[in-house]
Amino acid sequence: MSMIAGQQRRGTLFRDALRFRWPIIVAAVVVGTALGVLLSLQRPPSFVSTARVLINPLVGNPYTPEQTGDDLVSLETEAEVVTSDPIVSEAADIAGLPETSSLLSSGVRATVPANTQILDISVTGKDKAEVADAADALATAYLESREALAQDVVETQSNKLEQQIASTEARLAEAQQAAENGPVNARQTQRRIADSAQADLYNLRALQTEVENTATDPGRITEPAQEGAAGSALTRLLLLLVGVLGGCLVGLYGALTRERSTGLVRTPSELTALGIHVLGNFVGKDARRGQGEEPLRRMRSEILSSITPPAVVAICAASSEEQSSALARGLATSLAVLDHKSIYVSTDGREVASSNGASGLSEAVLDREDPTTLLLPVVGKQLSYLPAGKESVAAREHFVSPLFTDVIFRLRRSRAFIFLAAPPVLQTDGEAAAAAADVVILVVVANHTTIDQVQAATTLLAVKKVRLLGVAFVPAVLRVPDRYERLWSGPVAPKRWLRR
């Protein structure tokens, strides 16, 4: 397939998958919806409980009085601390839960409402009373942890100051002793050292008092957790939506895969993209409205402008031959309408004349009878019909022999347009019939013939050096116009039937 054809095929693939493979999508959506409903019903109800905590800036914690950066970052860090292992472990002890409880390991969420110093600690679980206890336990453990950290910092700073005070007191006592009992010339210096030590001692004691009075209030629980509210309705709805969307995606993938794998010809544009001339489109609305008369006229015009009688036109299908017979019969009748002598040659033994025991093509091939003597008149001398004959199946095996070529040669003597409804071109007998013709019209059945079959048929004709006049794009059941069909279903009609 050429690059342009491939691009056009990809462009219509999604549309064709939706149009022709919709049962796959519907089935997948139904299954996905059923699975979503089943999962939502099997999922136990869940409850959410939230404890609201007001936190104070506190030394030793991310959110401190000396904070100089972004307060929001500090508060978000505090929210992360809520789910840390030490606090979860302490909360488990308070609530009487195991430390490995999924309630505390995966059901906890801490958030910071905008422009506040508040943490919302939420717990999700299957027991509405248990989630409330867990939320309160987490809040309590978190506040106790903040307070313990602040007290540790205060105690550490106080101990360091105590050591400095002791060292300064020793230095002061030593300087005072030297100022009183030391050498006379050094006493003045020792008094100054003692005065300095005294000042340092005063400052250290004042700082120690300030440190020991540092606030260690971590905050408080402003709204204790209430008994958990049901939160599973949204989850069930999400499961249902996931089932529907999942089924839709799986169905669409299956439809695309199926459509791509079959590679059916859906529109004439796909044939045009392959570089194949479309002689007539019998699938469009206009064609259906006129029962295919307008496409027959266009094909007739192409035939008359391209070839002159005597000429053999093989109507070969790429997949199924039923439409070939109807199209060949319609073209022969359409040319006879314009007083062009036409012969319709059938290879299908199921047609009426053959099933009634009329001799035809098979007798001409097998018994070497003159085919011109076996022609059945349809309308005067303008339109004749050579049935498939009594042994049509056996005759097909001889299409590859000179016997069939000789029959075609004899028919040429009638100096008419000979429309041969040949077997599918990819079959051996169809290939031989096409090789015996002057031109070939390939029949492509919408939604039945594949692109691979079309390409194989055109390649075969090119190898055999048979001229391909173009393709006819037809529906699964091709009907010729009623005024043409009446000529074949009744007695010989008056010539006025042939006038337009």
Short mmCIF file of C-alpha atoms in Angstrom, two decimals:
data_model
loop_
_atom_site.label_atom_id
_atom_site.label_comp_id
_atom_site.label_asym_id
_atom_site.label_seq_id
_atom_site.Cartn_x
_atom_site.Cartn_y
_atom_site.Cartn_z
CA MET A 1 0.00 0.00 0.00
CA SER A 2 1.36 3.43 -0.93
CA MET A 3 2.12 6.03 1.70
CA ILE A 4 -0.83 8.20 0.60
CA ALA A 5 -3.17 5.22 0.62
CA GLY A 6 -1.93 4.24 4.05
CA GLN A 7 -2.52 7.75 5.38
CA GLN A 8 -6.04 7.85 3.96
CA ARG A 9 -6.76 4.40 5.35
CA ARG A 10 -5.61 5.50 8.81
CA GLY A 11 -7.76 8.60 8.48
CA THR A 12 -10.91 6.53 7.92
CA LEU A 13 -10.00 3.66 10.23
CA PHE A 14 -11.46 5.26 13.36
CA ARG A 15 -14.66 6.23 11.55
CA ASP A 16 -15.06 2.77 10.02
CA ALA A 17 -14.39 1.08 13.35
CA LEU A 18 -17.18 3.11 14.97
CA ARG A 19 -19.54 2.56 12.08
CA PHE A 20 -19.03 -1.12 11.35
CA ARG A 21 -17.57 -2.55 14.56
CA TRP A 22 -19.84 -0.83 17.06
CA PRO A 23 -21.15 -4.14 18.46
CA ILE A 24 -17.64 -4.84 19.80
CA ILE A 25 -17.58 -1.45 21.55
CA VAL A 26 -21.10 -1.89 22.95
CA ALA A 27 -20.27 -5.38 24.24
CA ALA A 28 -17.07 -4.13 25.90
CA VAL A 29 -18.88 -1.19 27.51
CA VAL A 30 -21.58 -3.52 28.86
CA VAL A 31 -18.96 -5.87 30.32
CA GLY A 32 -16.95 -2.95 31.76
CA THR A 33 -20.07 -1.44 33.30
CA ALA A 34 -21.03 -4.78 34.82
CA LEU A 35 -17.56 -5.18 36.30
CA GLY A 36 -17.68 -1.62 37.66
CA VAL A 37 -21.04 -2.27 39.30
CA LEU A 38 -19.79 -5.57 40.73
CA LEU A 39 -16.66 -3.98 42.19
CA SER A 40 -18.60 -1.06 43.63
CA LEU A 41 -21.08 -3.42 45.30
CA GLN A 42 -18.36 -5.67 46.68
CA ARG A 43 -16.34 -2.76 48.02
CA PRO A 44 -17.16 -2.27 51.73
CA PRO A 45 -18.38 1.19 52.80
CA SER A 46 -15.74 3.63 53.97
CA PHE A 47 -15.98 6.45 56.51
CA VAL A 48 -13.99 9.67 56.87
CA SER A 49 -13.40 11.54 60.14
CA THR A 50 -11.42 14.78 60.54
CA ALA A 51 -9.81 16.43 63.57
CA ARG A 52 -8.89 20.11 63.25
CA VAL A 53 -5.74 21.29 65.03
CA LEU A 54 -4.58 24.91 65.61
CA ILE A 55 -0.77 24.93 65.81
CA ASN A 56 1.41 27.58 67.46
CA PRO A 57 4.88 28.55 66.28
CA LEU A 58 7.23 26.51 68.45
CA VAL A 59 10.98 26.15 68.77
CA GLY A 60 12.37 22.83 67.61
CA ASN A 61 9.61 22.41 65.02
CA PRO A 62 9.34 23.31 61.30
CA TYR A 63 6.94 26.14 62.18
CA THR A 64 8.90 28.32 64.65
CA PRO A 65 8.60 31.87 66.02
CA GLU A 66 11.87 32.77 64.28
CA GLN A 67 10.54 31.60 60.88
CA THR A 68 11.93 33.84 58.13
CA GLY A 69 10.90 31.83 55.08
CA ASP A 70 7.54 30.93 53.59
CA ASP A 71 5.08 30.09 56.36
CA LEU A 72 3.09 27.88 53.97
CA VAL A 73 6.13 25.70 53.34
CA SER A 74 6.63 25.34 57.08
CA LEU A 75 2.99 24.40 57.64
CA GLU A 76 3.09 21.86 54.80
CA THR A 77 6.16 20.36 56.45
CA GLU A 78 4.21 20.12 59.68
CA ALA A 79 1.49 18.27 57.72
CA GLU A 80 4.06 15.75 56.53
CA VAL A 81 5.22 15.19 60.12
CA VAL A 82 1.73 13.99 61.06
CA THR A 83 2.25 10.75 59.09
CA SER A 84 5.80 10.12 60.37
CA ASP A 85 6.53 6.79 62.06
CA PRO A 86 7.02 8.11 65.64
CA ILE A 87 3.66 9.91 65.62
CA VAL A 88 1.82 7.00 63.98
CA SER A 89 3.33 4.65 66.58
CA GLU A 90 2.26 6.91 69.45
CA ALA A 91 -1.22 7.34 67.96
CA ALA A 92 -1.57 3.57 67.69
CA ASP A 93 -0.82 3.25 71.42
CA ILE A 94 -3.34 5.97 72.28
CA ALA A 95 -6.09 4.47 70.07
CA GLY A 96 -5.25 0.89 70.99
CA LEU A 97 -4.45 -0.08 67.38
CA PRO A 98 -1.57 -2.19 66.05
CA GLU A 99 1.24 -0.17 64.55
CA THR A 100 0.80 -2.01 61.24
CA SER A 101 -2.86 -1.01 60.99
CA SER A 102 -3.74 0.11 57.45
CA LEU A 103 -5.96 2.71 59.06
CA LEU A 104 -2.88 4.67 60.19
CA SER A 105 -0.47 3.64 57.43
CA SER A 106 -2.53 4.44 54.34
CA GLY A 107 -5.79 6.04 55.49
CA VAL A 108 -4.32 9.28 56.90
CA ARG A 109 -4.27 12.64 55.14
CA ALA A 110 -3.18 15.99 56.61
CA THR A 111 -3.95 19.24 54.81
CA VAL A 112 -3.49 22.96 55.48
CA PRO A 113 -6.47 25.21 54.69
CA ALA A 114 -5.40 28.36 52.86
CA ASN A 115 -4.21 31.32 54.97
CA THR A 116 -4.52 29.51 58.31
CA GLN A 117 -2.38 27.97 61.06
CA ILE A 118 -4.67 24.94 61.07
CA LEU A 119 -4.09 21.32 60.16
CA ASP A 120 -6.97 19.08 59.11
CA ILE A 121 -6.08 15.50 60.04
CA SER A 122 -8.41 13.07 58.24
CA VAL A 123 -8.59 9.30 58.63
CA THR A 124 -10.46 6.96 56.26
CA GLY A 125 -11.54 3.47 57.27
CA LYS A 126 -14.33 0.91 57.42
CA ASP A 127 -15.43 1.56 61.04
CA LYS A 128 -16.91 4.99 61.64
CA ALA A 129 -16.14 4.98 65.38
CA GLU A 130 -12.60 3.69 64.87
CA VAL A 131 -11.70 6.40 62.33
CA ALA A 132 -12.84 9.11 64.77
CA ASP A 133 -10.68 7.64 67.55
CA ALA A 134 -7.74 7.33 65.19
CA ALA A 135 -8.06 10.97 64.03
CA ASP A 136 -8.16 12.24 67.62
CA ALA A 137 -5.25 9.97 68.57
CA LEU A 138 -3.16 11.32 65.70
CA ALA A 139 -3.96 14.89 66.65
CA THR A 140 -3.07 14.25 70.28
CA ALA A 141 0.16 12.40 69.43
CA TYR A 142 1.14 15.15 67.00
CA LEU A 143 0.65 17.92 69.58
CA GLU A 144 2.50 15.94 72.24
CA SER A 145 5.37 15.40 69.84
CA ARG A 146 5.58 19.12 69.07
CA GLU A 147 5.58 19.95 72.79
CA ALA A 148 8.24 17.33 73.54
CA LEU A 149 10.49 18.70 70.81
CA ALA A 150 10.13 22.25 72.16
CA GLN A 151 10.84 21.14 75.74
CA ASP A 152 13.93 19.24 74.59
CA VAL A 153 15.25 22.38 72.93
CA VAL A 154 14.54 24.51 76.01
CA GLU A 155 16.15 21.98 78.36
CA THR A 156 19.22 21.65 76.15
CA GLN A 157 19.67 25.40 75.95
CA SER A 158 19.12 25.78 79.71
CA ASN A 159 21.74 23.11 80.49
CA LYS A 160 24.28 24.81 78.27
CA LEU A 161 23.62 28.13 79.98
CA GLU A 162 23.96 26.45 83.40
CA GLN A 163 27.40 25.20 82.40
CA GLN A 164 28.40 28.66 81.23
CA ILE A 165 27.11 30.18 84.49
CA ALA A 166 29.15 27.73 86.58
CA SER A 167 32.27 28.47 84.55
CA THR A 168 31.69 32.22 84.87
CA GLU A 169 31.11 31.96 88.66
CA ALA A 170 34.42 30.10 89.03
CA ARG A 171 36.21 32.74 86.98
CA LEU A 172 34.59 35.49 89.09
CA ALA A 173 35.64 33.88 92.41
CA GLU A 174 39.20 33.47 91.16
CA ALA A 175 39.41 37.12 90.05
CA GLN A 176 37.98 38.40 93.36
CA GLN A 177 40.47 36.30 95.37
CA ALA A 178 43.37 37.67 93.33
CA ALA A 179 42.11 41.26 93.69
CA GLU A 180 42.17 40.92 97.48
CA ASN A 181 45.25 38.80 98.17
CA GLY A 182 47.34 38.99 95.04
CA PRO A 183 50.33 41.20 94.23
CA VAL A 184 49.63 44.88 94.75
CA ASN A 185 50.56 45.83 91.19
CA ALA A 186 48.05 43.19 89.76
CA ARG A 187 45.09 43.89 91.98
CA GLN A 188 43.68 46.61 89.72
CA THR A 189 43.64 44.30 86.71
CA GLN A 190 41.99 41.51 88.69
CA ARG A 191 39.25 43.91 89.84
CA ARG A 192 38.47 44.72 86.19
CA ILE A 193 38.36 40.98 85.34
CA ALA A 194 36.04 40.41 88.29
CA ASP A 195 33.74 43.23 87.15
CA SER A 196 33.59 41.72 83.62
CA ALA A 197 32.81 38.26 84.96
CA GLN A 198 30.10 39.75 87.16
CA ALA A 199 28.46 41.39 84.13
CA ASP A 200 28.66 38.15 82.12
CA LEU A 201 27.13 36.24 85.00
CA TYR A 202 24.24 38.68 85.17
CA ASN A 203 23.56 38.37 81.43
CA LEU A 204 23.77 34.58 81.50
CA ARG A 205 21.31 34.31 84.36
CA ALA A 206 18.92 36.68 82.59
CA LEU A 207 19.19 34.60 79.37
CA GLN A 208 18.65 31.40 81.35
CA THR A 209 15.50 32.86 82.85
CA GLU A 210 14.28 33.83 79.36
CA VAL A 211 14.98 30.35 77.95
CA GLU A 212 13.28 28.63 80.86
CA ASN A 213 10.24 30.83 80.29
CA THR A 214 10.05 29.99 76.56
CA ALA A 215 6.50 28.98 75.56
CA THR A 216 6.07 25.28 74.80
CA ASP A 217 2.37 25.31 74.02
CA PRO A 218 2.11 23.25 70.76
CA GLY A 219 -1.46 24.30 69.99
CA ARG A 220 -4.80 22.66 70.57
CA ILE A 221 -7.50 20.58 68.97
CA THR A 222 -10.15 23.10 67.96
CA GLU A 223 -12.58 20.55 66.51
CA PRO A 224 -12.35 16.96 67.76
CA ALA A 225 -13.10 14.25 65.25
CA GLN A 226 -16.74 13.28 64.91
CA GLU A 227 -18.05 9.82 64.10
CA GLY A 228 -17.01 9.09 60.52
CA ALA A 229 -19.25 10.20 57.67
CA ALA A 230 -19.86 7.80 54.79
CA GLY A 231 -17.44 8.51 51.97
CA SER A 232 -17.95 5.46 49.72
CA ALA A 233 -20.64 6.88 47.41
CA LEU A 234 -18.06 8.85 45.43
CA THR A 235 -15.72 5.87 45.36
CA ARG A 236 -18.46 3.62 44.02
CA LEU A 237 -19.34 6.17 41.38
CA LEU A 238 -15.67 6.38 40.38
CA LEU A 239 -15.46 2.60 40.12
CA LEU A 240 -18.52 2.58 37.90
CA LEU A 241 -17.07 5.33 35.69
CA VAL A 242 -13.75 3.49 35.50
CA GLY A 243 -15.63 0.37 34.41
CA VAL A 244 -17.53 2.26 31.71
CA LEU A 245 -14.46 4.14 30.43
CA GLY A 246 -12.30 1.04 30.63
CA GLY A 247 -14.86 -0.96 28.67
CA CYS A 248 -15.13 1.82 26.11
CA LEU A 249 -11.36 1.98 25.62
CA VAL A 250 -11.01 -1.80 25.41
CA GLY A 251 -13.93 -1.99 22.98
CA LEU A 252 -12.52 0.80 20.84
CA TYR A 253 -9.12 -0.90 20.78
CA GLY A 254 -10.75 -4.19 19.81
CA ALA A 255 -12.83 -2.50 17.10
CA LEU A 256 -9.78 -0.72 15.67
CA THR A 257 -7.73 -3.91 15.77
CA ARG A 258 -10.49 -5.89 14.08
CA GLU A 259 -11.07 -3.25 11.42
CA ARG A 260 -7.35 -2.94 10.75
CA SER A 261 -6.88 -6.72 10.50
CA THR A 262 -9.74 -7.23 8.04
CA GLY A 263 -8.72 -4.32 5.81
CA LEU A 264 -12.09 -4.18 4.06
CA VAL A 265 -12.70 -1.63 1.33
CA ARG A 266 -15.32 0.76 2.69
CA THR A 267 -15.30 3.69 0.24
CA PRO A 268 -14.25 4.36 -3.38
CA SER A 269 -11.69 6.87 -2.11
CA GLU A 270 -9.63 3.99 -0.75
CA LEU A 271 -9.43 2.55 -4.27
CA THR A 272 -8.56 5.95 -5.73
CA ALA A 273 -5.76 6.23 -3.16
CA LEU A 274 -4.33 3.00 -4.57
CA GLY A 275 -4.17 4.61 -8.01
CA ILE A 276 -7.13 2.61 -9.38
CA HIS A 277 -9.74 4.33 -11.55
CA VAL A 278 -13.29 3.91 -10.23
CA LEU A 279 -15.60 3.52 -13.24
CA GLY A 280 -18.84 3.38 -11.28
CA ASN A 281 -19.95 3.69 -7.69
CA PHE A 282 -23.15 1.74 -7.05
CA VAL A 283 -23.08 2.28 -3.27
CA GLY A 284 -23.85 5.98 -2.98
CA LYS A 285 -27.28 7.44 -2.26
CA ASP A 286 -27.69 8.68 -5.82
CA ALA A 287 -26.96 5.20 -7.17
CA ARG A 288 -29.48 3.57 -4.83
CA ARG A 289 -32.12 6.16 -5.68
CA GLY A 290 -31.78 5.44 -9.43
CA GLN A 291 -31.29 1.69 -8.96
CA GLY A 292 -27.77 1.95 -10.37
CA GLU A 293 -28.74 3.45 -13.74
CA GLU A 294 -26.47 6.50 -13.47
CA PRO A 295 -23.30 4.46 -12.64
CA LEU A 296 -24.17 2.15 -15.56
CA ARG A 297 -24.37 5.15 -17.87
CA ARG A 298 -20.97 6.39 -16.72
CA MET A 299 -19.43 2.97 -17.19
CA ARG A 300 -21.04 2.69 -20.62
CA SER A 301 -19.54 6.05 -21.58
CA GLU A 302 -16.08 4.91 -20.42
CA ILE A 303 -16.37 1.68 -22.41
CA LEU A 304 -17.50 3.42 -25.59
CA SER A 305 -14.70 5.98 -25.35
CA SER A 306 -12.02 3.37 -24.60
CA ILE A 307 -12.73 0.37 -26.87
CA THR A 308 -14.52 -0.46 -30.11
CA PRO A 309 -16.26 -3.69 -31.07
CA PRO A 310 -15.55 -6.49 -31.42
CA ALA A 311 -14.20 -6.40 -27.88
CA VAL A 312 -14.33 -8.77 -24.95
CA VAL A 313 -14.89 -7.13 -21.57
CA ALA A 314 -14.28 -9.50 -18.65
CA ILE A 315 -16.21 -8.55 -15.52
CA CYS A 316 -14.08 -10.14 -12.79
CA ALA A 317 -14.68 -9.95 -9.08
CA ALA A 318 -11.88 -9.67 -6.58
CA SER A 319 -13.83 -11.74 -4.06
CA SER A 320 -17.34 -12.97 -5.02
CA GLU A 321 -18.74 -13.55 -8.50
CA GLU A 322 -22.48 -13.01 -7.92
CA GLN A 323 -22.16 -9.26 -8.52
CA SER A 324 -20.12 -9.88 -11.68
CA SER A 325 -23.09 -11.55 -13.39
CA ALA A 326 -25.49 -8.74 -12.49
CA LEU A 327 -23.04 -6.04 -13.59
CA ALA A 328 -22.16 -7.77 -16.88
CA ARG A 329 -25.87 -8.24 -17.65
CA GLY A 330 -26.58 -4.60 -16.81
CA LEU A 331 -23.73 -3.27 -18.97
CA ALA A 332 -24.75 -5.42 -21.93
CA THR A 333 -28.32 -4.15 -21.65
CA SER A 334 -27.18 -0.54 -21.23
CA LEU A 335 -25.20 -0.64 -24.48
CA ALA A 336 -28.07 -2.34 -26.26
CA VAL A 337 -30.23 0.63 -25.22
CA LEU A 338 -28.05 2.72 -27.56
CA ASP A 339 -28.39 0.13 -30.36
CA HIS A 340 -24.90 -1.26 -29.80
CA LYS A 341 -24.80 -4.99 -30.41
CA SER A 342 -24.01 -6.68 -27.10
CA ILE A 343 -23.59 -10.27 -25.92
CA TYR A 344 -23.78 -11.33 -22.31
CA VAL A 345 -21.76 -14.50 -21.59
CA SER A 346 -22.46 -16.28 -18.31
CA THR A 347 -20.19 -18.73 -16.49
CA ASP A 348 -22.60 -19.26 -13.60
CA GLY A 349 -24.64 -22.47 -14.00
CA ARG A 350 -27.12 -21.26 -11.39
CA GLU A 351 -28.69 -18.70 -13.71
CA VAL A 352 -32.19 -19.43 -15.00
CA ALA A 353 -31.41 -20.39 -18.58
CA SER A 354 -28.68 -22.82 -17.51
CA SER A 355 -30.81 -24.36 -14.79
CA ASN A 356 -33.56 -24.93 -17.39
CA GLY A 357 -31.22 -27.08 -19.42
CA ALA A 358 -30.26 -24.58 -22.13
CA SER A 359 -26.99 -25.26 -23.93
CA GLY A 360 -24.36 -22.60 -23.76
CA LEU A 361 -20.71 -21.89 -22.97
CA SER A 362 -19.97 -25.34 -21.54
CA GLU A 363 -21.18 -27.07 -24.73
CA ALA A 364 -19.15 -24.66 -26.86
CA VAL A 365 -16.03 -25.47 -24.82
CA LEU A 366 -16.50 -29.20 -24.20
CA ASP A 367 -18.36 -30.24 -27.37
CA ARG A 368 -16.79 -27.61 -29.61
CA GLU A 369 -20.14 -26.30 -30.77
CA ASP A 370 -20.29 -22.95 -32.49
CA PRO A 371 -21.10 -20.46 -29.67
CA THR A 372 -22.87 -18.10 -32.09
CA THR A 373 -25.50 -20.79 -32.71
CA LEU A 374 -26.13 -21.12 -28.98
CA LEU A 375 -26.91 -17.44 -28.42
CA LEU A 376 -30.35 -16.69 -27.01
CA PRO A 377 -31.92 -13.46 -28.27
CA VAL A 378 -33.12 -11.10 -25.57
CA VAL A 379 -34.13 -8.11 -27.66
CA GLY A 380 -33.85 -8.52 -31.38
CA LYS A 381 -30.29 -8.51 -32.67
CA GLN A 382 -29.03 -5.88 -30.23
CA LEU A 383 -28.84 -8.06 -27.14
CA SER A 384 -27.98 -11.76 -26.98
CA TYR A 385 -27.24 -14.14 -24.16
CA LEU A 386 -24.89 -17.13 -23.99
CA PRO A 387 -25.83 -19.20 -20.91
CA ALA A 388 -23.26 -21.06 -18.84
CA GLY A 389 -24.57 -24.36 -20.16
CA LYS A 390 -25.34 -27.72 -18.66
CA GLU A 391 -21.77 -28.57 -17.61
CA SER A 392 -20.61 -25.17 -16.42
CA VAL A 393 -18.45 -26.54 -13.59
CA ALA A 394 -16.59 -28.94 -15.88
CA ALA A 395 -16.20 -26.26 -18.53
CA ARG A 396 -14.43 -23.94 -16.10
CA GLU A 397 -11.57 -26.38 -15.83
CA HIS A 398 -10.93 -25.84 -19.56
CA PHE A 399 -10.74 -22.06 -19.37
CA VAL A 400 -6.96 -22.43 -19.25
CA SER A 401 -6.97 -24.45 -22.49
CA PRO A 402 -7.11 -23.29 -26.13
CA LEU A 403 -10.73 -24.56 -26.25
CA PHE A 404 -11.92 -21.55 -24.28
CA THR A 405 -9.77 -19.15 -26.28
CA ASP A 406 -11.28 -20.57 -29.48
CA VAL A 407 -14.81 -19.93 -28.17
CA ILE A 408 -13.93 -16.31 -27.45
CA PHE A 409 -12.40 -15.98 -30.92
CA ARG A 410 -15.62 -17.23 -32.54
CA LEU A 411 -17.74 -14.84 -30.53
CA ARG A 412 -15.61 -11.94 -31.77
CA ARG A 413 -16.90 -12.63 -35.26
CA SER A 414 -20.24 -11.24 -34.21
CA ARG A 415 -18.57 -7.82 -34.04
CA ALA A 416 -20.31 -7.04 -30.79
CA PHE A 417 -19.42 -5.96 -27.30
CA ILE A 418 -18.98 -9.23 -25.41
CA PHE A 419 -19.46 -8.97 -21.66
CA LEU A 420 -18.03 -12.04 -19.96
CA ALA A 421 -19.17 -12.59 -16.35
CA ALA A 422 -15.94 -14.29 -15.31
CA PRO A 423 -15.11 -16.14 -12.08
CA PRO A 424 -13.08 -14.24 -9.44
CA VAL A 425 -9.79 -13.17 -10.98
CA LEU A 426 -7.73 -14.67 -8.15
CA GLN A 427 -9.02 -18.13 -9.09
CA THR A 428 -7.33 -20.10 -11.84
CA ASP A 429 -10.37 -20.10 -14.14
CA GLY A 430 -10.98 -16.42 -13.48
CA GLU A 431 -7.36 -15.60 -14.28
CA ALA A 432 -7.65 -17.51 -17.57
CA ALA A 433 -10.92 -15.74 -18.45
CA ALA A 434 -9.34 -12.35 -17.76
CA ALA A 435 -6.31 -13.22 -19.91
CA ALA A 436 -8.62 -14.01 -22.84
CA ALA A 437 -10.34 -10.60 -22.67
CA ASP A 438 -9.36 -7.28 -24.20
CA VAL A 439 -10.04 -5.33 -21.03
CA VAL A 440 -11.04 -6.18 -17.49
CA ILE A 441 -13.43 -4.43 -15.14
CA LEU A 442 -12.73 -5.44 -11.56
CA VAL A 443 -15.72 -5.72 -9.23
CA VAL A 444 -15.09 -4.62 -5.64
CA VAL A 445 -17.85 -5.36 -3.12
CA ALA A 446 -18.20 -2.75 -0.40
CA ASN A 447 -17.50 -4.05 3.12
CA HIS A 448 -16.62 -7.48 1.70
CA THR A 449 -13.60 -7.21 -0.58
CA THR A 450 -10.32 -6.50 1.18
CA ILE A 451 -7.59 -4.11 0.11
CA ASP A 452 -5.19 -7.05 -0.07
CA GLN A 453 -7.50 -8.80 -2.55
CA VAL A 454 -7.70 -5.68 -4.70
CA GLN A 455 -3.94 -5.26 -4.71
CA ALA A 456 -3.39 -8.95 -5.48
CA ALA A 457 -5.87 -8.77 -8.38
CA THR A 458 -4.35 -5.64 -9.92
CA THR A 459 -0.85 -7.06 -9.54
CA LEU A 460 -1.92 -10.30 -11.25
CA LEU A 461 -3.47 -8.41 -14.16
CA ALA A 462 -0.32 -6.34 -14.53
CA VAL A 463 1.84 -9.46 -14.59
CA LYS A 464 -0.46 -11.03 -17.23
CA LYS A 465 -0.32 -7.75 -19.16
CA VAL A 466 -4.11 -7.50 -19.18
CA ARG A 467 -5.53 -4.00 -19.41
CA LEU A 468 -7.52 -2.95 -16.37
CA LEU A 469 -10.17 -0.48 -17.47
CA GLY A 470 -11.14 0.29 -13.87
CA VAL A 471 -13.21 -0.96 -10.97
CA ALA A 472 -16.90 -1.01 -10.16
CA PHE A 473 -17.68 -0.39 -6.50
CA VAL A 474 -20.87 -2.33 -5.75
CA PRO A 475 -23.00 -3.32 -2.74
CA ALA A 476 -23.42 -6.89 -1.51
CA VAL A 477 -26.59 -7.22 -3.61
CA LEU A 478 -26.40 -5.40 -6.94
CA ARG A 479 -29.64 -4.68 -8.75
CA VAL A 480 -29.86 -3.48 -12.33
CA PRO A 481 -32.60 -0.97 -13.23
CA ASP A 482 -36.09 -2.44 -13.40
CA ARG A 483 -36.55 -1.50 -17.04
CA TYR A 484 -33.44 -3.52 -17.85
CA GLU A 485 -34.38 -6.43 -15.62
CA ARG A 486 -37.79 -6.81 -17.25
CA LEU A 487 -36.06 -7.60 -20.54
CA TRP A 488 -34.45 -10.65 -18.93
CA SER A 489 -37.39 -11.93 -16.95
CA GLY A 490 -40.10 -11.95 -19.63
CA PRO A 491 -40.62 -12.66 -23.31
CA VAL A 492 -38.87 -10.67 -26.03
CA ALA A 493 -39.84 -7.05 -25.49
CA PRO A 494 -40.83 -4.55 -28.19
CA LYS A 495 -37.98 -2.41 -29.39
CA ARG A 496 -39.52 0.68 -27.74
CA TRP A 497 -38.26 -0.75 -24.41
CA LEU A 498 -34.76 0.01 -25.60
CA ARG A 499 -35.43 3.67 -26.35
CA ARG A 500 -34.48 6.15 -23.69
#
